Amino acid sequence: SVSISFSKSTAFGFVSHNSQPSLISTPNKIGAIEMTSSSSATDISTDVSNSFTRVPSLSSIPLDDYDTILLDMWGVMHDGTTPYQGVLNAVKKLKEAGKTFIVLSNSSKKKENSVKMLTKLGFDPADFEQIITSGDVSHSLLRNKADELGCSNWSLLSGIQSKSRKKAFVFGSGDEDEEYCISAGWNLSSIEEADLIVARGTFTINDGSGKVVSKKEDEMEYWKVMEESLIAAAKRKVPMLVTNPDKVRPDAGLPPMPGAIGDTYERYLWTTYCPPIGDMTETSSRDYVKRIGKPFPEVYDIALRGRDASRAVMIGDALETDVTGGMANGVDSVWVVRDGIHKEDVEKNGNGEMGVVEEFCGRSEYTYAYGEKVMPKYVVDHFRW
């Protein structure tokens, strides 16, 4: 794996500018970047077969086995700006075959943003029975109304809901972060007064004072404030809601995402910064960090409500979220390997996709699989018919 140095980056467990090791520098992304990870809320109890079935295209999968297709967006349907070749036709063919599409997106934004994106890229949003985003589900948790969607509320957060003035400190995307929290009944505050941390993005830090710390404007200051804030929060055991559990974005250089903040905060909670030292364990620290999105159960509970999980299949590009999530929630998976996050990993590995899976499983204790082995049911180059 490759260490990427930032001027002040120990908050993500990267090697810092002075080449001193960070808190923990164990790689958790095959062929990607080094960051800390003690996290997992998944429990994969399914027996893992020794291999997967390689198919040339979606039409080679026994589609009669499935009624529902759970579909990832970025890395499967598009690259952030353009739909991948053949994807629009694949959606058409699968709809003609009578399949039900449900989009599962780890986006921190609400459903409306995904609808706009799909429309802009030439998709018809009406083709998808549901579009479930981590941002929407998290917003419901913030309002203590996730049960209306079909999943459980967070008990730790529910205990705060009775307060007349709920206060949140935000790691944001810089796109309507304050509006997102206020519309759910939360006011922004300093980390010293916050009841909750909302990890929504990795571009800004917002405490509601009017001064937003921007990574783009001053990266040194951004990393400094992030680290200081996480330390201060860990000392008070402030819970954190991660509204996008992805750790890296499938862009050039694989830049960090909110899931990396959650992993680092857990490490701070159970090691150095949570007094008294030894009071918190690695396992108990996970009680204070709630991740919403794949591979965690809430989005699958919503998508599969009233459906037979054994008749559903997850199509995605990421082993840690899509394939792990499918296995943890009783759903077969189709791993797309020539687009998305593992494209370069597969190209560089001498054993191709099997080599990437084996490496991932060998280090799965540092991923959301938490030491369990994962294996997709099918592997395909692209989401094409």
mmCIF file of C-alpha atoms in Angstrom:
data_model
loop_
_atom_site.group_PDB
_atom_site.id
_atom_site.type_symbol
_atom_site.label_atom_id
_atom_site.label_comp_id
_atom_site.label_asym_id
_atom_site.label_seq_id
_atom_site.Cartn_x
_atom_site.Cartn_y
_atom_site.Cartn_z
ATOM 1 C CA SER A 1 0.000 0.000 0.000
ATOM 2 C CA VAL A 2 1.012 3.625 -0.406
ATOM 3 C CA SER A 3 1.463 6.169 2.368
ATOM 4 C CA ILE A 4 0.216 9.612 1.389
ATOM 5 C CA SER A 5 1.739 12.436 3.404
ATOM 6 C CA PHE A 6 -0.202 15.522 4.419
ATOM 7 C CA SER A 7 1.119 18.501 6.319
ATOM 8 C CA LYS A 8 -1.040 17.656 9.289
ATOM 9 C CA SER A 9 -2.711 14.326 8.789
ATOM 10 C CA THR A 10 -2.517 12.230 11.919
ATOM 11 C CA ALA A 11 -6.265 12.602 12.244
ATOM 12 C CA PHE A 12 -6.617 10.058 9.468
ATOM 13 C CA GLY A 13 -3.744 7.877 10.634
ATOM 14 C CA PHE A 14 -1.510 8.831 7.726
ATOM 15 C CA VAL A 15 2.221 9.170 8.114
ATOM 16 C CA SER A 16 2.824 12.814 8.961
ATOM 17 C CA HIS A 17 5.088 15.322 7.292
ATOM 18 C CA ASN A 18 7.971 14.653 9.703
ATOM 19 C CA SER A 19 7.914 10.924 8.828
ATOM 20 C CA GLN A 20 6.991 9.953 12.383
ATOM 21 C CA PRO A 21 4.369 7.218 12.572
ATOM 22 C CA SER A 22 0.852 8.238 13.404
ATOM 23 C CA LEU A 23 -1.290 6.699 16.113
ATOM 24 C CA ILE A 24 -1.732 3.487 14.127
ATOM 25 C CA SER A 25 -0.551 3.093 10.548
ATOM 26 C CA THR A 26 -1.928 -0.248 9.516
ATOM 27 C CA PRO A 27 -3.096 -0.444 5.904
ATOM 28 C CA ASN A 28 -6.773 -1.138 5.404
ATOM 29 C CA LYS A 29 -7.213 -0.460 1.719
ATOM 30 C CA ILE A 30 -5.576 -2.823 -0.704
ATOM 31 C CA GLY A 31 -3.478 -0.827 -3.167
ATOM 32 C CA ALA A 32 -4.806 2.405 -1.725
ATOM 33 C CA ILE A 33 -3.768 4.429 1.298
ATOM 34 C CA GLU A 34 -2.728 3.738 4.868
ATOM 35 C CA MET A 35 -5.191 4.747 7.545
ATOM 36 C CA THR A 36 -6.352 3.451 10.900
ATOM 37 C CA SER A 37 -9.350 1.234 11.294
ATOM 38 C CA SER A 38 -10.657 -0.548 14.348
ATOM 39 C CA SER A 39 -14.217 -0.504 13.177
ATOM 40 C CA SER A 40 -16.884 -2.893 12.193
ATOM 41 C CA ALA A 41 -20.537 -3.207 12.942
ATOM 42 C CA THR A 42 -21.011 -6.195 10.699
ATOM 43 C CA ASP A 43 -21.204 -9.815 11.752
ATOM 44 C CA ILE A 44 -20.584 -12.139 8.843
ATOM 45 C CA SER A 45 -21.584 -15.602 9.939
ATOM 46 C CA THR A 46 -22.166 -16.989 6.442
ATOM 47 C CA ASP A 47 -19.785 -19.720 5.301
ATOM 48 C CA VAL A 48 -17.531 -18.331 2.607
ATOM 49 C CA SER A 49 -16.852 -20.482 -0.410
ATOM 50 C CA ASN A 50 -13.332 -20.702 -1.757
ATOM 51 C CA SER A 51 -14.079 -18.925 -4.974
ATOM 52 C CA PHE A 52 -16.518 -16.887 -7.026
ATOM 53 C CA THR A 53 -18.033 -17.354 -10.453
ATOM 54 C CA ARG A 54 -16.465 -15.238 -13.194
ATOM 55 C CA VAL A 55 -19.027 -14.082 -15.764
ATOM 56 C CA PRO A 56 -18.468 -12.063 -18.965
ATOM 57 C CA SER A 57 -21.546 -9.870 -18.444
ATOM 58 C CA LEU A 58 -24.732 -9.494 -16.410
ATOM 59 C CA SER A 59 -26.687 -11.558 -18.927
ATOM 60 C CA SER A 60 -24.609 -14.590 -17.899
ATOM 61 C CA ILE A 61 -25.855 -14.458 -14.302
ATOM 62 C CA PRO A 62 -28.843 -16.735 -13.535
ATOM 63 C CA LEU A 63 -31.205 -13.798 -13.128
ATOM 64 C CA ASP A 64 -34.180 -16.052 -12.467
ATOM 65 C CA ASP A 65 -32.669 -16.501 -8.991
ATOM 66 C CA TYR A 66 -33.309 -12.835 -8.166
ATOM 67 C CA ASP A 67 -36.213 -10.440 -7.982
ATOM 68 C CA THR A 68 -34.496 -7.411 -6.430
ATOM 69 C CA ILE A 69 -31.291 -5.715 -7.501
ATOM 70 C CA LEU A 70 -29.556 -3.514 -4.932
ATOM 71 C CA LEU A 71 -27.393 -1.162 -6.933
ATOM 72 C CA ASP A 72 -24.444 1.023 -6.001
ATOM 73 C CA MET A 73 -24.079 4.288 -7.919
ATOM 74 C CA TRP A 74 -20.568 5.754 -8.004
ATOM 75 C CA GLY A 75 -18.086 3.199 -9.374
ATOM 76 C CA VAL A 76 -20.782 0.998 -10.923
ATOM 77 C CA MET A 77 -23.209 3.260 -12.786
ATOM 78 C CA HIS A 78 -20.984 6.301 -13.270
ATOM 79 C CA ASP A 79 -17.594 7.807 -12.442
ATOM 80 C CA GLY A 80 -18.949 10.969 -10.859
ATOM 81 C CA THR A 81 -19.411 12.825 -14.128
ATOM 82 C CA THR A 82 -20.242 10.306 -16.863
ATOM 83 C CA PRO A 83 -22.204 7.038 -17.003
ATOM 84 C CA TYR A 84 -20.036 4.032 -17.802
ATOM 85 C CA GLN A 85 -20.372 2.487 -21.243
ATOM 86 C CA GLY A 86 -23.325 0.101 -21.510
ATOM 87 C CA VAL A 87 -24.880 0.951 -18.139
ATOM 88 C CA LEU A 88 -28.018 2.609 -19.497
ATOM 89 C CA ASN A 89 -28.679 -0.402 -21.708
ATOM 90 C CA ALA A 90 -28.081 -2.793 -18.793
ATOM 91 C CA VAL A 91 -30.697 -0.996 -16.709
ATOM 92 C CA LYS A 92 -33.130 -1.212 -19.628
ATOM 93 C CA LYS A 93 -32.548 -4.943 -20.110
ATOM 94 C CA LEU A 94 -32.915 -5.739 -16.429
ATOM 95 C CA LYS A 95 -36.113 -3.720 -16.214
ATOM 96 C CA GLU A 96 -37.452 -5.631 -19.229
ATOM 97 C CA ALA A 97 -36.628 -8.834 -17.331
ATOM 98 C CA GLY A 98 -38.946 -7.655 -14.552
ATOM 99 C CA LYS A 99 -36.297 -6.866 -11.951
ATOM 100 C CA THR A 100 -36.853 -4.322 -9.189
ATOM 101 C CA PHE A 101 -34.052 -1.782 -8.756
ATOM 102 C CA ILE A 102 -33.198 -0.219 -5.402
ATOM 103 C CA VAL A 103 -30.271 2.199 -5.289
ATOM 104 C CA LEU A 104 -28.116 2.068 -2.144
ATOM 105 C CA SER A 105 -25.879 5.121 -2.038
ATOM 106 C CA ASN A 106 -23.469 6.015 0.749
ATOM 107 C CA SER A 107 -23.814 9.681 -0.145
ATOM 108 C CA SER A 108 -24.117 12.005 2.841
ATOM 109 C CA LYS A 109 -26.652 14.030 0.892
ATOM 110 C CA LYS A 110 -30.370 13.465 0.704
ATOM 111 C CA LYS A 111 -32.234 11.547 -1.961
ATOM 112 C CA GLU A 112 -33.028 14.644 -4.027
ATOM 113 C CA ASN A 113 -29.349 15.102 -4.870
ATOM 114 C CA SER A 114 -29.098 11.521 -6.183
ATOM 115 C CA VAL A 115 -32.239 11.999 -8.271
ATOM 116 C CA LYS A 116 -30.703 15.107 -9.851
ATOM 117 C CA MET A 117 -27.465 13.246 -10.514
ATOM 118 C CA LEU A 118 -29.212 10.292 -12.151
ATOM 119 C CA THR A 119 -31.296 12.592 -14.331
ATOM 120 C CA LYS A 120 -28.246 14.609 -15.368
ATOM 121 C CA LEU A 121 -26.442 11.414 -16.390
ATOM 122 C CA GLY A 122 -29.345 10.246 -18.564
ATOM 123 C CA PHE A 123 -31.029 7.767 -16.215
ATOM 124 C CA ASP A 124 -34.756 7.775 -15.543
ATOM 125 C CA PRO A 125 -35.220 7.944 -11.740
ATOM 126 C CA ALA A 126 -38.607 6.263 -12.213
ATOM 127 C CA ASP A 127 -36.729 3.049 -13.084
ATOM 128 C CA PHE A 128 -35.673 2.752 -9.439
ATOM 129 C CA GLU A 129 -38.308 1.743 -6.926
ATOM 130 C CA GLN A 130 -36.301 3.260 -4.099
ATOM 131 C CA ILE A 131 -33.260 5.503 -3.894
ATOM 132 C CA ILE A 132 -31.833 5.140 -0.398
ATOM 133 C CA THR A 133 -29.005 7.439 0.666
ATOM 134 C CA SER A 134 -27.013 7.407 3.878
ATOM 135 C CA GLY A 135 -27.771 11.103 4.190
ATOM 136 C CA ASP A 136 -31.517 10.538 4.209
ATOM 137 C CA VAL A 137 -31.369 7.729 6.749
ATOM 138 C CA SER A 138 -28.979 9.714 8.974
ATOM 139 C CA HIS A 139 -31.299 12.716 8.821
ATOM 140 C CA SER A 140 -34.106 10.470 10.085
ATOM 141 C CA LEU A 141 -31.902 9.289 12.949
ATOM 142 C CA LEU A 142 -31.195 12.893 13.863
ATOM 143 C CA ARG A 143 -34.973 13.387 14.127
ATOM 144 C CA ASN A 144 -35.402 10.065 15.980
ATOM 145 C CA LYS A 145 -37.727 8.878 13.226
ATOM 146 C CA ALA A 146 -35.671 6.196 11.480
ATOM 147 C CA ASP A 147 -38.247 3.604 12.486
ATOM 148 C CA GLU A 148 -40.651 5.233 10.030
ATOM 149 C CA LEU A 149 -38.264 4.229 7.232
ATOM 150 C CA GLY A 150 -38.014 0.650 8.450
ATOM 151 C CA CYS A 151 -34.853 0.583 10.567
ATOM 152 C CA SER A 152 -33.993 1.157 14.207
ATOM 153 C CA ASN A 153 -33.136 4.473 15.804
ATOM 154 C CA TRP A 154 -29.816 4.861 17.598
ATOM 155 C CA SER A 155 -30.516 4.424 21.313
ATOM 156 C CA LEU A 156 -27.553 6.570 22.338
ATOM 157 C CA LEU A 157 -28.839 9.403 20.169
ATOM 158 C CA SER A 158 -32.447 8.915 21.259
ATOM 159 C CA GLY A 159 -31.386 9.750 24.796
ATOM 160 C CA ILE A 160 -30.291 13.200 23.668
ATOM 161 C CA GLN A 161 -33.459 13.960 21.730
ATOM 162 C CA SER A 162 -35.364 15.171 24.791
ATOM 163 C CA LYS A 163 -33.038 18.168 25.186
ATOM 164 C CA SER A 164 -34.650 21.441 24.166
ATOM 165 C CA ARG A 165 -31.507 22.606 22.387
ATOM 166 C CA LYS A 166 -29.551 19.818 20.729
ATOM 167 C CA LYS A 167 -26.005 20.778 19.747
ATOM 168 C CA ALA A 168 -23.863 19.277 16.968
ATOM 169 C CA PHE A 169 -20.290 19.818 15.828
ATOM 170 C CA VAL A 170 -19.855 19.119 12.119
ATOM 171 C CA PHE A 171 -17.127 17.745 9.890
ATOM 172 C CA GLY A 172 -18.739 18.793 6.649
ATOM 173 C CA SER A 173 -18.771 18.664 2.898
ATOM 174 C CA GLY A 174 -19.164 22.428 2.682
ATOM 175 C CA ASP A 175 -22.534 21.935 0.990
ATOM 176 C CA GLU A 176 -25.474 22.908 3.213
ATOM 177 C CA ASP A 177 -24.031 21.239 6.313
ATOM 178 C CA GLU A 178 -25.645 23.723 8.691
ATOM 179 C CA GLU A 179 -29.014 23.521 6.912
ATOM 180 C CA TYR A 180 -28.858 19.725 7.088
ATOM 181 C CA CYS A 181 -28.486 19.769 10.880
ATOM 182 C CA ILE A 182 -30.904 22.613 11.590
ATOM 183 C CA SER A 183 -33.644 21.005 9.507
ATOM 184 C CA ALA A 184 -33.321 17.942 11.754
ATOM 185 C CA GLY A 185 -33.611 20.029 14.920
ATOM 186 C CA TRP A 186 -29.922 20.441 15.755
ATOM 187 C CA ASN A 187 -27.947 23.651 16.222
ATOM 188 C CA LEU A 188 -24.231 23.841 15.509
ATOM 189 C CA SER A 189 -21.883 24.399 18.437
ATOM 190 C CA SER A 190 -18.298 24.213 19.600
ATOM 191 C CA ILE A 191 -16.813 20.814 20.317
ATOM 192 C CA GLU A 192 -16.692 21.722 24.024
ATOM 193 C CA GLU A 193 -20.504 22.060 24.140
ATOM 194 C CA ALA A 194 -21.536 19.545 21.475
ATOM 195 C CA ASP A 195 -23.869 16.660 22.272
ATOM 196 C CA LEU A 196 -22.987 14.984 18.974
ATOM 197 C CA ILE A 197 -20.418 15.020 16.180
ATOM 198 C CA VAL A 198 -21.816 14.720 12.673
ATOM 199 C CA ALA A 199 -19.165 13.424 10.241
ATOM 200 C CA ARG A 200 -20.680 14.386 6.905
ATOM 201 C CA GLY A 201 -17.631 15.256 4.832
ATOM 202 C CA THR A 202 -13.885 15.836 4.820
ATOM 203 C CA PHE A 203 -13.680 19.377 3.482
ATOM 204 C CA THR A 204 -14.827 21.740 6.254
ATOM 205 C CA ILE A 205 -15.177 21.988 10.036
ATOM 206 C CA ASN A 206 -18.158 23.971 11.287
ATOM 207 C CA ASP A 207 -18.953 24.884 14.895
ATOM 208 C CA GLY A 208 -21.676 27.403 14.116
ATOM 209 C CA SER A 209 -19.550 30.399 15.110
ATOM 210 C CA GLY A 210 -19.511 31.767 11.581
ATOM 211 C CA LYS A 211 -15.888 30.764 11.027
ATOM 212 C CA VAL A 212 -15.748 27.626 8.888
ATOM 213 C CA VAL A 213 -12.367 25.904 8.690
ATOM 214 C CA SER A 214 -11.787 24.869 5.076
ATOM 215 C CA LYS A 215 -9.249 22.279 3.974
ATOM 216 C CA LYS A 216 -9.087 23.962 0.566
ATOM 217 C CA GLU A 217 -8.228 27.349 2.045
ATOM 218 C CA ASP A 218 -5.786 26.237 4.763
ATOM 219 C CA GLU A 219 -4.962 22.536 4.896
ATOM 220 C CA MET A 220 -2.520 22.864 7.791
ATOM 221 C CA GLU A 221 -5.167 24.565 9.917
ATOM 222 C CA TYR A 222 -7.788 22.011 8.877
ATOM 223 C CA TRP A 223 -5.754 19.017 10.094
ATOM 224 C CA LYS A 224 -4.770 20.858 13.279
ATOM 225 C CA VAL A 225 -8.370 21.720 14.196
ATOM 226 C CA MET A 226 -9.575 18.221 13.284
ATOM 227 C CA GLU A 227 -7.084 16.532 15.559
ATOM 228 C CA GLU A 228 -7.683 18.928 18.440
ATOM 229 C CA SER A 229 -11.454 18.498 18.071
ATOM 230 C CA LEU A 230 -11.321 14.709 18.051
ATOM 231 C CA ILE A 231 -9.111 14.686 21.140
ATOM 232 C CA ALA A 232 -11.434 17.073 23.000
ATOM 233 C CA ALA A 233 -14.471 15.012 21.998
ATOM 234 C CA ALA A 234 -12.863 11.711 23.034
ATOM 235 C CA LYS A 235 -12.200 13.077 26.509
ATOM 236 C CA ARG A 236 -15.952 13.735 26.873
ATOM 237 C CA LYS A 237 -17.055 10.582 25.015
ATOM 238 C CA VAL A 238 -19.164 12.598 22.588
ATOM 239 C CA PRO A 239 -21.027 10.237 20.221
ATOM 240 C CA MET A 240 -20.376 10.520 16.479
ATOM 241 C CA LEU A 241 -22.803 9.954 13.603
ATOM 242 C CA VAL A 242 -20.987 9.089 10.362
ATOM 243 C CA THR A 243 -23.371 9.861 7.514
ATOM 244 C CA ASN A 244 -21.139 8.229 4.875
ATOM 245 C CA PRO A 245 -19.078 5.213 6.001
ATOM 246 C CA ASP A 246 -16.884 5.189 2.872
ATOM 247 C CA LYS A 247 -13.227 5.644 3.806
ATOM 248 C CA VAL A 248 -11.956 6.778 0.410
ATOM 249 C CA ARG A 249 -13.547 8.287 -2.667
ATOM 250 C CA PRO A 250 -12.911 6.580 -6.045
ATOM 251 C CA ASP A 251 -11.157 9.632 -7.478
ATOM 252 C CA ALA A 252 -7.519 10.110 -8.400
ATOM 253 C CA GLY A 253 -5.416 9.474 -5.299
ATOM 254 C CA LEU A 254 -8.376 7.958 -3.417
ATOM 255 C CA PRO A 255 -8.938 10.948 -1.082
ATOM 256 C CA PRO A 256 -10.326 10.247 2.413
ATOM 257 C CA MET A 257 -14.028 10.186 3.247
ATOM 258 C CA PRO A 258 -16.025 10.416 6.519
ATOM 259 C CA GLY A 259 -15.555 6.726 7.337
ATOM 260 C CA ALA A 260 -11.885 7.501 7.957
ATOM 261 C CA ILE A 261 -12.864 10.090 10.565
ATOM 262 C CA GLY A 262 -15.012 7.502 12.333
ATOM 263 C CA ASP A 263 -12.186 4.978 12.420
ATOM 264 C CA THR A 264 -9.730 7.518 13.821
ATOM 265 C CA TYR A 265 -12.178 8.722 16.453
ATOM 266 C CA GLU A 266 -12.762 5.169 17.670
ATOM 267 C CA ARG A 267 -9.016 4.751 18.034
ATOM 268 C CA TYR A 268 -8.807 7.983 20.030
ATOM 269 C CA LEU A 269 -11.654 6.833 22.275
ATOM 270 C CA TRP A 270 -10.127 3.529 23.336
ATOM 271 C CA THR A 271 -6.431 4.392 23.406
ATOM 272 C CA THR A 272 -4.865 7.675 24.374
ATOM 273 C CA TYR A 273 -7.466 10.338 24.851
ATOM 274 C CA CYS A 274 -10.427 8.931 26.735
ATOM 275 C CA PRO A 275 -9.869 9.082 30.512
ATOM 276 C CA PRO A 276 -9.391 7.076 32.541
ATOM 277 C CA ILE A 277 -6.996 5.160 30.327
ATOM 278 C CA GLY A 278 -8.188 1.573 30.045
ATOM 279 C CA ASP A 279 -11.800 2.463 30.778
ATOM 280 C CA MET A 280 -12.742 2.097 27.101
ATOM 281 C CA THR A 281 -12.091 -0.997 25.002
ATOM 282 C CA GLU A 282 -11.845 -1.287 21.242
ATOM 283 C CA THR A 283 -15.219 -3.017 21.176
ATOM 284 C CA SER A 284 -16.993 -0.572 23.474
ATOM 285 C CA SER A 285 -15.671 2.403 21.489
ATOM 286 C CA ARG A 286 -17.878 1.295 18.611
ATOM 287 C CA ASP A 287 -20.939 2.077 20.708
ATOM 288 C CA TYR A 288 -20.056 5.763 20.366
ATOM 289 C CA VAL A 289 -19.637 5.803 16.572
ATOM 290 C CA LYS A 290 -22.711 5.097 14.446
ATOM 291 C CA ARG A 291 -22.150 4.560 10.742
ATOM 292 C CA ILE A 292 -25.097 4.737 8.374
ATOM 293 C CA GLY A 293 -24.783 3.136 4.940
ATOM 294 C CA LYS A 294 -23.282 0.038 3.400
ATOM 295 C CA PRO A 295 -22.184 -2.374 4.853
ATOM 296 C CA PHE A 296 -24.223 -1.563 7.974
ATOM 297 C CA PRO A 297 -27.717 -2.960 8.485
ATOM 298 C CA GLU A 298 -29.983 0.099 8.481
ATOM 299 C CA VAL A 299 -29.999 0.667 4.704
ATOM 300 C CA TYR A 300 -30.506 -3.059 4.050
ATOM 301 C CA ASP A 301 -33.351 -3.190 6.575
ATOM 302 C CA ILE A 302 -35.090 -0.417 4.652
ATOM 303 C CA ALA A 303 -34.363 -1.846 1.192
ATOM 304 C CA LEU A 304 -35.410 -5.388 2.075
ATOM 305 C CA ARG A 305 -38.478 -4.589 4.138
ATOM 306 C CA GLY A 306 -41.169 -6.959 2.898
ATOM 307 C CA ARG A 307 -38.739 -8.666 0.517
ATOM 308 C CA ASP A 308 -36.927 -11.993 0.513
ATOM 309 C CA ALA A 309 -33.210 -11.311 1.007
ATOM 310 C CA SER A 310 -32.365 -14.634 -0.637
ATOM 311 C CA ARG A 311 -33.991 -13.294 -3.823
ATOM 312 C CA ALA A 312 -31.913 -10.098 -3.810
ATOM 313 C CA VAL A 313 -28.454 -9.392 -5.210
ATOM 314 C CA MET A 314 -26.092 -6.492 -4.466
ATOM 315 C CA ILE A 315 -24.106 -5.067 -7.390
ATOM 316 C CA GLY A 316 -21.165 -2.924 -6.335
ATOM 317 C CA ASP A 317 -17.495 -2.144 -6.827
ATOM 318 C CA ALA A 318 -16.186 -2.089 -3.228
ATOM 319 C CA LEU A 319 -15.260 -5.179 -1.238
ATOM 320 C CA GLU A 320 -15.430 -3.347 2.089
ATOM 321 C CA THR A 321 -18.904 -1.875 1.649
ATOM 322 C CA ASP A 322 -20.830 -3.600 -1.160
ATOM 323 C CA VAL A 323 -19.594 -7.192 -0.915
ATOM 324 C CA THR A 324 -19.174 -7.146 2.865
ATOM 325 C CA GLY A 325 -22.607 -5.565 3.244
ATOM 326 C CA GLY A 326 -24.247 -8.123 1.033
ATOM 327 C CA MET A 327 -22.779 -11.029 2.978
ATOM 328 C CA ALA A 328 -23.576 -9.500 6.363
ATOM 329 C CA ASN A 329 -27.197 -9.007 5.361
ATOM 330 C CA GLY A 330 -27.859 -12.325 3.618
ATOM 331 C CA VAL A 331 -27.637 -11.007 0.062
ATOM 332 C CA ASP A 332 -25.578 -12.391 -2.847
ATOM 333 C CA SER A 333 -23.196 -9.938 -4.480
ATOM 334 C CA VAL A 334 -21.852 -9.137 -7.929
ATOM 335 C CA TRP A 335 -18.457 -7.462 -7.746
ATOM 336 C CA VAL A 336 -17.661 -5.012 -10.576
ATOM 337 C CA VAL A 337 -13.867 -4.964 -10.979
ATOM 338 C CA ARG A 338 -12.884 -2.956 -14.062
ATOM 339 C CA ASP A 339 -14.628 0.228 -12.942
ATOM 340 C CA GLY A 340 -14.673 1.821 -9.516
ATOM 341 C CA ILE A 341 -12.424 1.626 -6.506
ATOM 342 C CA HIS A 342 -10.554 -1.642 -7.141
ATOM 343 C CA LYS A 343 -9.840 -1.094 -10.838
ATOM 344 C CA GLU A 344 -6.126 -0.373 -10.382
ATOM 345 C CA ASP A 345 -5.784 -3.028 -7.658
ATOM 346 C CA VAL A 346 -7.035 -5.717 -10.031
ATOM 347 C CA GLU A 347 -4.866 -4.480 -12.906
ATOM 348 C CA LYS A 348 -1.699 -4.447 -10.789
ATOM 349 C CA ASN A 349 -2.237 -7.692 -8.880
ATOM 350 C CA GLY A 350 -0.565 -10.668 -10.521
ATOM 351 C CA ASN A 351 -3.503 -12.886 -9.581
ATOM 352 C CA GLY A 352 -6.138 -10.394 -10.686
ATOM 353 C CA GLU A 353 -9.387 -10.160 -8.779
ATOM 354 C CA MET A 354 -8.734 -13.333 -6.762
ATOM 355 C CA GLY A 355 -5.455 -11.872 -5.577
ATOM 356 C CA VAL A 356 -7.227 -8.688 -4.481
ATOM 357 C CA VAL A 357 -9.862 -10.678 -2.578
ATOM 358 C CA GLU A 358 -7.180 -12.765 -0.867
ATOM 359 C CA GLU A 359 -5.235 -9.665 0.164
ATOM 360 C CA PHE A 360 -8.408 -8.036 1.471
ATOM 361 C CA CYS A 361 -9.325 -11.116 3.487
ATOM 362 C CA GLY A 362 -5.790 -11.297 4.860
ATOM 363 C CA ARG A 363 -6.207 -7.805 6.295
ATOM 364 C CA SER A 364 -9.926 -7.831 6.931
ATOM 365 C CA GLU A 365 -9.504 -7.192 10.661
ATOM 366 C CA TYR A 366 -8.712 -3.606 9.665
ATOM 367 C CA THR A 367 -11.895 -3.274 7.618
ATOM 368 C CA TYR A 368 -15.647 -3.345 8.193
ATOM 369 C CA ALA A 369 -15.473 -7.129 7.760
ATOM 370 C CA TYR A 370 -13.692 -7.196 11.134
ATOM 371 C CA GLY A 371 -11.513 -10.210 10.527
ATOM 372 C CA GLU A 372 -14.064 -12.257 8.605
ATOM 373 C CA LYS A 373 -13.480 -13.541 5.086
ATOM 374 C CA VAL A 374 -15.549 -12.085 2.266
ATOM 375 C CA MET A 375 -16.247 -13.480 -1.169
ATOM 376 C CA PRO A 376 -18.551 -12.192 -3.910
ATOM 377 C CA LYS A 377 -20.936 -14.625 -5.578
ATOM 378 C CA TYR A 378 -20.088 -13.330 -9.061
ATOM 379 C CA VAL A 379 -17.362 -11.177 -10.596
ATOM 380 C CA VAL A 380 -17.871 -9.136 -13.747
ATOM 381 C CA ASP A 381 -15.715 -6.536 -15.459
ATOM 382 C CA HIS A 382 -18.426 -3.904 -15.931
ATOM 383 C CA PHE A 383 -22.111 -3.286 -15.267
ATOM 384 C CA ARG A 384 -23.069 -4.235 -18.807
ATOM 385 C CA TRP A 385 -25.618 -6.554 -20.310
#
